[in-house]
Tab-separated table of C-alpha atoms in Angstrom:
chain	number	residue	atom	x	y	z
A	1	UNK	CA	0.000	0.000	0.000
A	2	UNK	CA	1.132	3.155	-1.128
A	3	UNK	CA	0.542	6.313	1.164
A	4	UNK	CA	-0.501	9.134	-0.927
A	5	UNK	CA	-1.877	11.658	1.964
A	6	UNK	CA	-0.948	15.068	1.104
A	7	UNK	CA	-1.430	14.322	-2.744
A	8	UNK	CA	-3.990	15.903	-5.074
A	9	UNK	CA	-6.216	13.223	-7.693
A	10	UNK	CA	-8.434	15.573	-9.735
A	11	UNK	CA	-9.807	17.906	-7.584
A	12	UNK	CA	-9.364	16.182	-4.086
A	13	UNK	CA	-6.475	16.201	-1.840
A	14	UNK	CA	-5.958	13.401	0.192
A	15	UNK	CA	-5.129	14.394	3.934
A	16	UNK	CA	-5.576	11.221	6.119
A	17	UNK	CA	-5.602	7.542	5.660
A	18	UNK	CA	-9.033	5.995	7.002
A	19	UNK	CA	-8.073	2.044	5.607
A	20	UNK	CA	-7.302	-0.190	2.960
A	21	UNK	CA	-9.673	-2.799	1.434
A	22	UNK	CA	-8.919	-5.515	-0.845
A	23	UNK	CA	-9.693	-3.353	-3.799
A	24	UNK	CA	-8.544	-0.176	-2.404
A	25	UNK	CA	-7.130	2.232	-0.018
A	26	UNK	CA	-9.878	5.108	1.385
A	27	UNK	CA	-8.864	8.328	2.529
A	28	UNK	CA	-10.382	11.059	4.229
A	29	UNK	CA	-9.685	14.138	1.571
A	30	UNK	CA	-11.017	17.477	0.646
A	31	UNK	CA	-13.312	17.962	-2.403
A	32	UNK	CA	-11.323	21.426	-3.815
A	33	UNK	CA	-14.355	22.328	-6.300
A	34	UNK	CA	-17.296	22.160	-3.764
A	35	UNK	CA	-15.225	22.929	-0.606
A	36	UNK	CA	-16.307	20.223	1.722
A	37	UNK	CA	-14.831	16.871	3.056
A	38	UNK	CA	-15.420	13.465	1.299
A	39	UNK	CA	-13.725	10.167	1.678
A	40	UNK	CA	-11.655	9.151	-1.629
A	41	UNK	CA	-11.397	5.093	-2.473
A	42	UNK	CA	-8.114	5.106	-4.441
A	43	UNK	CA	-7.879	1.896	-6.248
A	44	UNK	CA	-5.198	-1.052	-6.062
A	45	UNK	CA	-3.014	-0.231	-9.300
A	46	UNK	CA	-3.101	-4.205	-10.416
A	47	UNK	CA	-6.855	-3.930	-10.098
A	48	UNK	CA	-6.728	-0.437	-12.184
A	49	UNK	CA	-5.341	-2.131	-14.641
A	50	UNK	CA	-7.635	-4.601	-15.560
A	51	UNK	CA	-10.433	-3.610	-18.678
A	52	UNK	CA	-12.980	-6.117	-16.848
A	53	UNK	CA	-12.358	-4.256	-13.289
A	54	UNK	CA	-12.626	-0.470	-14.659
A	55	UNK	CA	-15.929	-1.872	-15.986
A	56	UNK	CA	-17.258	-3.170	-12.865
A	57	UNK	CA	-16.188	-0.300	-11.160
A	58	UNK	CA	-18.226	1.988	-13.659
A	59	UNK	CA	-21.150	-0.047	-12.894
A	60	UNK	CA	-20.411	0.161	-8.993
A	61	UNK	CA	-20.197	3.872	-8.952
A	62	UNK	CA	-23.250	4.563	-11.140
A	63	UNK	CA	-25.681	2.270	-9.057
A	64	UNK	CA	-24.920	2.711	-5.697
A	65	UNK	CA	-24.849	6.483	-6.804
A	66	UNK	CA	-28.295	5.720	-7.259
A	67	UNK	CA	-29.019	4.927	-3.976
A	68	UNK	CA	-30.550	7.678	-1.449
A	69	UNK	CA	-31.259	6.425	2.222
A	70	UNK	CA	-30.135	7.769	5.342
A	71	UNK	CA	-28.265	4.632	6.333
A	72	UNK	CA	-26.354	4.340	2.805
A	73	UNK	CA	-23.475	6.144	2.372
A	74	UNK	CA	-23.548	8.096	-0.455
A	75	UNK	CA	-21.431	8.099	-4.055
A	76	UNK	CA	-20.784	11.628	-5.306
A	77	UNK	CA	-18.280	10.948	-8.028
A	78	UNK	CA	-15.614	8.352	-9.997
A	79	UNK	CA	-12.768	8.676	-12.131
A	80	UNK	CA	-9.243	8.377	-13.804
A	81	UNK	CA	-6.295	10.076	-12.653
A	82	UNK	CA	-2.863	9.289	-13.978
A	83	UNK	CA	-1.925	6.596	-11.654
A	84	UNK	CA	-5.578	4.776	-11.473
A	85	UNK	CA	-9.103	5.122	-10.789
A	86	UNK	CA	-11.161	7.065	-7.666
A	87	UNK	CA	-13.992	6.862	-6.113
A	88	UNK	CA	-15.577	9.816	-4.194
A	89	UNK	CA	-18.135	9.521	-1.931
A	90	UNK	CA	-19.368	10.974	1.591
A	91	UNK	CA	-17.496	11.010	4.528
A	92	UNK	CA	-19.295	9.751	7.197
A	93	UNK	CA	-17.586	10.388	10.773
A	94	UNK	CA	-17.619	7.738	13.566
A	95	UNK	CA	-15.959	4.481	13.655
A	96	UNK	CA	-16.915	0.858	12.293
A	97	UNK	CA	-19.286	-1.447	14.231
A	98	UNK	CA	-16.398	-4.048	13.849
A	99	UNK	CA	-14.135	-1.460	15.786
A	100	UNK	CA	-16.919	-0.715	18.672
A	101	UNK	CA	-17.278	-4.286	19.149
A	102	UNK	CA	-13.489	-4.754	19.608
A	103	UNK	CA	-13.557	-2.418	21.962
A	104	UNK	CA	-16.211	-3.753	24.163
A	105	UNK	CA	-14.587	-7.102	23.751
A	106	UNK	CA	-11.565	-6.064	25.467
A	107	UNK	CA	-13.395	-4.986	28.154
A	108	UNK	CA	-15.326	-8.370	28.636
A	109	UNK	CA	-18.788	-6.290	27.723
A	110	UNK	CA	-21.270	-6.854	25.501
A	111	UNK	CA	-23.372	-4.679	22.499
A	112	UNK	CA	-26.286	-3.352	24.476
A	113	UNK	CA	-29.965	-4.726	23.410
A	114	UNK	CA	-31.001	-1.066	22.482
A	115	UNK	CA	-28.399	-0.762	20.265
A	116	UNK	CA	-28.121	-4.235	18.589
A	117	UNK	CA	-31.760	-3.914	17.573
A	118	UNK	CA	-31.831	-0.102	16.376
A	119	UNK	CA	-28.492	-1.430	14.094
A	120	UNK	CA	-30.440	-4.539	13.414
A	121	UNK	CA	-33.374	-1.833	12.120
A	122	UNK	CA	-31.500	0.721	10.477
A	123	UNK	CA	-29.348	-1.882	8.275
A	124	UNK	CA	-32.675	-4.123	7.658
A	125	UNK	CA	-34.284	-1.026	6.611
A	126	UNK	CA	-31.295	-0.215	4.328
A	127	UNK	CA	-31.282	-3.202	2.824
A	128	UNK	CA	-35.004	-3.628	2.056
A	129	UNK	CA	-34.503	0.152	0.094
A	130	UNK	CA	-31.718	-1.356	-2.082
A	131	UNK	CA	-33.087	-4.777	-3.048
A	132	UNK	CA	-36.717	-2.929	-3.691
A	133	UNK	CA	-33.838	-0.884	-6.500
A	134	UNK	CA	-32.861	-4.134	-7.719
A	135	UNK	CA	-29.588	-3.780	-5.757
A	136	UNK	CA	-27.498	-6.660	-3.640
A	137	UNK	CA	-24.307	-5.231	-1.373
A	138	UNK	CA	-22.691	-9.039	-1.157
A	139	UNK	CA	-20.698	-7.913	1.989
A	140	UNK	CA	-22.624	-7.314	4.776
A	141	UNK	CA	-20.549	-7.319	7.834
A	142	UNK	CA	-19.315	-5.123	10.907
A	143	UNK	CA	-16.591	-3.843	9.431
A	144	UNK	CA	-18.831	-2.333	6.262
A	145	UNK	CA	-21.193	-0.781	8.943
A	146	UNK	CA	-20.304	3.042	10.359
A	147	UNK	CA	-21.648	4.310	13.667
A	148	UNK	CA	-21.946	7.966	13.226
A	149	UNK	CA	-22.637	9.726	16.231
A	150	UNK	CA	-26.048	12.047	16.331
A	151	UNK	CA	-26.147	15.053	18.429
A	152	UNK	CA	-29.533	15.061	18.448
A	153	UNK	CA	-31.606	11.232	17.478
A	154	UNK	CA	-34.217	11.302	15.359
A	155	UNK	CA	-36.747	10.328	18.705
A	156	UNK	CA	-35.941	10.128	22.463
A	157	UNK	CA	-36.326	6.341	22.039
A	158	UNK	CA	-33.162	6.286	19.361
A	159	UNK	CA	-29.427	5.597	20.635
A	160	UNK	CA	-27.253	8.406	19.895
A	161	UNK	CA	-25.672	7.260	16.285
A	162	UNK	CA	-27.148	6.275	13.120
A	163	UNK	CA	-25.421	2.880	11.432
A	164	UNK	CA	-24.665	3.464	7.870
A	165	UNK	CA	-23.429	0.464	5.239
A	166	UNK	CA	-20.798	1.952	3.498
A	167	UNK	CA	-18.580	-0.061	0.596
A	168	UNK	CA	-20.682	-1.116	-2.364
A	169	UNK	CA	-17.146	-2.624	-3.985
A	170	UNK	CA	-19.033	-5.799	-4.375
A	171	UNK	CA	-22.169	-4.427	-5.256
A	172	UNK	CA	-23.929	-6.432	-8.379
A	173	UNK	CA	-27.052	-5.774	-9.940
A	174	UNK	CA	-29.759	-8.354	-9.896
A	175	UNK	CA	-31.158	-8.035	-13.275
A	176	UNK	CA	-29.700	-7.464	-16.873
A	177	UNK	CA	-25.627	-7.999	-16.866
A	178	UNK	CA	-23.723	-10.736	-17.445
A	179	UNK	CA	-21.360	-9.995	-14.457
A	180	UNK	CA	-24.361	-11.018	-11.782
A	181	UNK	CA	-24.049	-14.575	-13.284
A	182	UNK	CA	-23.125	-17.439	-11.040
A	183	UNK	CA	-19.437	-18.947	-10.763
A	184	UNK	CA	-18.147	-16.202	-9.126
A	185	UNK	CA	-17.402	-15.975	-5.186
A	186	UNK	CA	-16.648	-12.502	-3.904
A	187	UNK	CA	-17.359	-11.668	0.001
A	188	UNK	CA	-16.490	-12.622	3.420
A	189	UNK	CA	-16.691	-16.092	4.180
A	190	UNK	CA	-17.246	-15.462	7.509
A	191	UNK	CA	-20.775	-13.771	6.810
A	192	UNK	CA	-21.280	-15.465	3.299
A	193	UNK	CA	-25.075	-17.296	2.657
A	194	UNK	CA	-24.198	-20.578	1.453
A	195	UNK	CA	-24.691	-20.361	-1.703
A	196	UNK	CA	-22.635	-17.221	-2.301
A	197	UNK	CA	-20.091	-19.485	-0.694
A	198	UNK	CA	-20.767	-22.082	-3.393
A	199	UNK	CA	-20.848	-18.828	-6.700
A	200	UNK	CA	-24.205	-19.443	-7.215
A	201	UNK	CA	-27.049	-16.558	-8.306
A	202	UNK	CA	-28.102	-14.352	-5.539
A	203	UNK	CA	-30.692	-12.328	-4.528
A	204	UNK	CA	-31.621	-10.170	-1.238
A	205	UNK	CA	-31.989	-13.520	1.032
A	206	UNK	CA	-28.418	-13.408	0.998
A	207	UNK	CA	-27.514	-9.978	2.217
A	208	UNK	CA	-30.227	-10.766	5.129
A	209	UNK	CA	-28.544	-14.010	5.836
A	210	UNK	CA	-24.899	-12.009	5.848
A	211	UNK	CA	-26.770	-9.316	8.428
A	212	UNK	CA	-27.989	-11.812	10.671
């Protein structure tokens, strides 16, 4: 991984490193047109290179742009820049359910009922808005879900953070492309359905199987 914090691609500068995926590195970065902050997926350069990858990523970027729900991060932009491709998309602050659970672990504690169900809601609810588009995510897990802190809930009964799914890398589209076709395994096998494990066609059931 290379660190490119304190470079410019297009009109973003990239000042801090938030993590690296297995398709790309994410930084937090400054949009220099619209003046506000964003977070910048810089892609892996042997990935960049490949025709069939710049085409899935074009296909990424312009559904999940698509997408409009509160718990759903959202895709502003994608492009070329002389060393790859970018994505740019909102920067959500707060750290990654996967993270708050270490935490807690270390302390011998436990995910609070409240809180495990209003995730459990938010993400269901999430998920339910993108299949009714005819979208899948494919990678449902803790470390794809952001806790962003609220200053003020939505209602008195809400915890104080709304979780958003963020990382559509694996995002496929149910109907009309030859890339949703089976024989292909991309995910986490820890939260995989079993027959993403096995490539086969999937639908929604699977993303609820990964969240639960």
């Amino acid at each position: 991984m290379t660190d490119m914090v304190g470079q410019e691609i297009a009109h973003y500068r990239l000042d801090a490193l938030i993590g690296d995926g297995g398709m790309g590195t994410v930084y937090k970065a400054y949009d220099l047109n619209l003046e506000r902050t964003v977070a910048v997926k810089v892609m892996h350069a042997h990935y960049a290179r490949q025709e069939e990858f710049r085409a899935r990523l074009a296909q990424e970027a312009r559904t999940a742009a698509g997408l409009d729900h509160p718990s759903i991060v959202r895709i502003f932009d994608f492009g070329q820049y002389p060393g790859g491709l970018y994505i740019a998309m909102e920067y959500v602050a707060g750290g990654s359910l996967r993270a708050h659970l270490q935490r807690l672990q270390a302390r011998q504690r436990f995910l609070p009922l409240k809180q495990s169900l209003q995730i459990g809601v938010q993400m269901a609810d999430a998920l339910d808005y993108a299949h009714k588009q005819a979208v899948i995510h494919r990678d449902v897990k803790p470390s794809n879900i952001i806790l962003k802190p609220l200053n003020r809930p939505d209602s008195p009964e809400q915890q104080p953070f709304r979780a958003i799914l963020t990382d559509f890398g694996l995002v496929k589209l149910l109907e009309g492309d030859s890339m949703t076709q089976s024989g292909t395994t991309l995910g986490t096998p820890t939260y995989m359905s079993p027959e993403q494990c096995e490539g086969l066609m999937l639908d929604g059931r699977s993303d609820l199987y990964s969240l639960g």
